[in-house]
Amino acid sequence: MEEEKNTQSQENESEEIRVGVYVCHCGGNISDVVDTKAVVEALKKKPNVKIAKDFVFMCSDPGQKLIIDDIIENNINRIVVSACSPTLHETTFRKALTRAGLNPYLYEHVNIREQDSWVHKGENEAATAKAIRLTAAGVEKIARQDPLEPIVVNAEGHVVVIGGGVAGMRAALALFKRGLGVTLIEKGDRLGGRALELDKVYPTEEKATDIVSQLENAVRSEKLDVRLNCEIEMIEGFVGNFDVQIRDKDSKIDKVRAGAIVLATGFDHYQPYEGEFGYGKSPVVVTLPEFNKLIADMPQSDKFTYKGKEIKNLAFIHCVGSRQVEGVHQPQADGRVNEYCSRVCCTATLHTINKTLDKFPNLNIFDLYKDIRTYGHGHEDYYEKASKRGVTFFRYTDDSIPEYAPSPNGSGATLTMKDVLTWNEEVSIPADMIVLATGMVPREISNLVGMLKLPTGTDRFLQEVHPKLRPVELANNGIMIAGTCQGPMDITESCAAAGASAAKVSILLSKKTIEMDPYVARVDEAKCDGCKLCLAECEYKGALFMAENYAHVNPALCVGCGACVAVCPPRAINIAGWTLDQFDGMIDAISMEELEPAMVPA
Amino acid sequence: MGDHNNMKILLITTMISSYPGANTVGQAHLHYSPGTYIIRVPDPVVFPESFYMRCYEKGIDGIIIMSSGSDCPYEGAYRRLSERVARVYVQMKENGIDTSRLKLTTICTVCKAAFLKEINEMQKNILQARSEKEGVAA
Amino acid sequence: MSAATIQKKADVLVVGAGIAGLQASLDLADQGKQILLVESQPSIGGRMINLSKVFPTLDCASCITTPRMASVAHHPSIDLLTYTEVNKIERVNGKFHARITKKPRYLDETACIGCKRCEEACTTYLPDEYDHSLGAKKAISIAFTNAIPQYPVLDMDECLLCGACAKACPTQCINFMQEPQEIEAEAGAVIMATGYNLTEISAKKQYGGDKYPNVISPLQMERLLAPHGPYGGVMRPSDGKIPDSIAFVQCAGSRDKSLGVPYCSRVCCMYAIKQAMLLSGSLPIADITIYYMDIRAFGKGYEQFYQNAKAMGIQFVKAKVGRISEDENHNPILRVERQEDCSQPEDVTHDLVMLSLGMVPAWIPDRDGIIPLEIGEDRFVRSVNEKVTPSLTSMEGVFAAGTMTGPKDIVDTIVEAGAAATEAANYLRRQEGR
């Protein structure tokens, strides 16, 4: 790793440490409480400190000029500014160092406003003593600091998108239009994914196949590299530099190099177990996707006939395979129940009910639900329309899940439950046919999850970095997620997620290289005794590894948490910019028992 | 306040939450003891047990680790940190250091009251530990 | 008197610096685009920075918003204008021309160091809009503790012109004569991220939200729950009493045709559950009741959050609240029509009631001007390709992010902001003919 070396080799052992200390008055905000002159005088006596000054506003142009001039004229090579919080002006002063030709990381910002003068008013002497210790600690820290450079890795301008459904196509197109190379990998023999199963979609009433063709045509006309009937054999590497091996249906392996990966592996329909509301035992019990397929091509009619029998009463049951409760519902194969809401089934069910009534206006429809979750744009209209068209709603709870009993004549069934809407009255609902609004489960992608150590949640869907603020990124740097591999979503939401993940990829690959903060682990190979204790602490696959008998860090994968640092007996590993020696120096300064007589403020 | 001024409390804060939290206390111009020293780290998991012991050796009276808790951006770091603190407690006992002089807590960017409460409690703990020690000595 | 008009140029003009505008700006600026980000309020951060914690993670809202605000403020490719209004945006020859006015803060931003000495010196107290009038602020003040940027605004309508602030200022930056600054900007694309307002608390007359002090809005409840809130704890506004019995009335501004808001506002169930959980944490013995029609916990992890709330003992009552009145001690009285048993409507007294108000667009093109985007029946800006490209508006080159196209929670807003950024970047590329 060349980038690993350049952070280590720049230390110039022979260079004399010449620290410049600058104490800001902040126009009285600091100097009314802290005796800034006393701080300067005390710091002047400290070893390594060549210059100490105070100034009314260090952040002002003349303040910054003091620093720049001292760097250039007095060969100052380390800077400490004691002023406000670093969150306000650390970057300001780092830039000043850069302007003066000094490595910007040779800068330490000491907070003597928010964490000193503003909180110790009336205790001026003690606040001054504290400012002296804090500034001295800053000097100790920066004296032990070597120049740092950002970590730079190559950024391959190519993306592999896994999954050729709506989300995958949407992401692939956005990335291609952004000027990146794209390989779109689909397991099946055509693009479109689950949308191919749908007829019309809510709330726009477009045909799903039109949406698919619109995207597919764009993909084809843009000449994207589409690989049908292909699967992922292996992925290795890290952000900017992934090696993806693709296996086609003849088991031939092709290799693609990619800077980033977008996962759009989609969902499966929840498959009811045999006997769940009679499913699999009775031919008149079907899932919502099965029902939609069934009626798609049926002509409008006074009668709805299924398997040779007229269906008069049709019942829909919501939340089948979703919103399950432990102890009430039968667990899934992994022993867990599906606690989550599948988000789309309420509106999808009401959409289907309206469509069914358009074709078969004489049907009696019953809708058995827990909560109606028609949350999105135009969704509520389907609910309202269904209510107006005479659909009978029953509300069940987990204490009274509808009980299925086949009719004695075998042609239909009865559903028995307590209906909340009629004050928990027990109702028996005759149903000639039952439609189960089944939820979503993630596609089987355990090979990818294992290969890349992808994080998944208790719901088995892929788990984003932060459910609020970083919804389309995985903890694996360079791997994004789009659509229902993350959790239930409708087409609109999947497409938005695809767009967002394209933005994240574009950010990574917009330049030829990726620059990252230098605050990552570094190994002093001379000190490392190869004990391997650190390896067990690292949560980030590939970030820390052994080679030639000592620990190595891949700075592109290390996040700089420091977990490895604490367990290293010879202190061979440290986080650049935050070494244990630096902290020891700071503690020495903070714990200075007596400030020298001359250092005590008058 | 005299008692408080001759004690040194080290606050180990995180870049993401408790360091900005300490700034929020400052922006509100609240007051706490000037014997309180704040250092910031990416995550306190970086410190080995020996770091804490060295602090006490050097004369630090109390240490409050203000972690990011569930906001912690690093995998597994909080669990490791709490396990380490448990080991530090063992070492403190072995060396006759009152364990109430170390506290692991979580402080967010706007936890003003909690921030002050932790310092006050630590001051009480330190005084208590001192008087117990004096009691033993007497 | 007023200074010459300033000219600015950017790749993308982003209007609104709430979480949607911040995210869209960052997603574009990090790709190397030059952004002009305009916010009408004194600080960026929008509604989100105002919240206590967020569902379902219960992260402190401030803690997760401030880093993003700081990234925007320090970004070399983002030109940020706060306390600034966009007056008009026109599309001329494929470019957008915007007329913008920077309102006077009555101080020199380049000299201000955010030390608040002016605020300390000021003697005029006003209701604090950041705390939704629950707290007080000075006539010259920084919007809130972690505001970005840390510059105060002087409220000239209320200022006594006593000069105390100017005298206290260490940098002499106060300027009582400051004039608005006119700005003309040219941009290749526009992202609108103007956000939402809550439905008026007075809108539903039967609830008397504007008459009864202890019937409060969700954003007021957020401030009561925030660790840096106005009272430093949950107390009710009329008498500072710590409430023992708190009720949430769901759909108090949504799913209600009589209010002109027939749609579901998507977030109210979840924010009510979250607030109920936070209340039960800070007031463990209080009775907390949520009156609801349907609980719509549809997002990732939301259903589990709802189940946790139930397990914590929060009462969920499926009922309609017909009207609200109050007794002589300002205790709100709810007329509750339960759906779960066949009892008659009954009057229930609580100490504090939160009305789950809904979302309406903050900016409506045909009402407020600026740029003539098409709107839908719900008055939100209409997406012209809702299924595949939800951020496309009726005007080429103008993209929408966040709640301006409809109610949305934070995560959906952030996703959509990213999608809008992608569309804007690709649009620019197409315009450049590449």
XYZ file of C-alpha atoms in Angstrom, chain B residues 16-17 23-24 27-29 70-71 108-113, chain C residues 59-60 62-64 66-67 115-116 120 145-146 150 227-228:
30
model
C -19.453 13.622 17.654
C -21.518 14.187 20.765
C -19.763 23.644 23.994
C -23.522 23.903 24.394
C -22.834 28.807 24.871
C -25.494 28.903 27.570
C -22.916 30.525 29.932
C -26.000 4.579 20.998
C -24.949 7.483 18.737
C -25.249 14.197 23.759
C -24.817 17.555 22.055
C -27.563 19.282 24.023
C -27.465 17.444 27.382
C -26.695 20.568 29.415
C -28.285 19.483 32.686
C -31.383 9.875 18.405
C -31.180 13.405 19.681
C -29.763 18.234 17.364
C -26.902 15.741 17.612
C -27.529 14.265 14.211
C -25.686 19.824 13.636
C -22.844 17.885 11.988
C -20.331 36.168 21.496
C -23.898 37.141 22.509
C -26.982 39.978 27.241
C -27.997 27.719 20.977
C -26.646 25.624 18.147
C -23.965 32.125 15.042
C -33.162 18.677 26.824
C -32.522 22.329 25.976
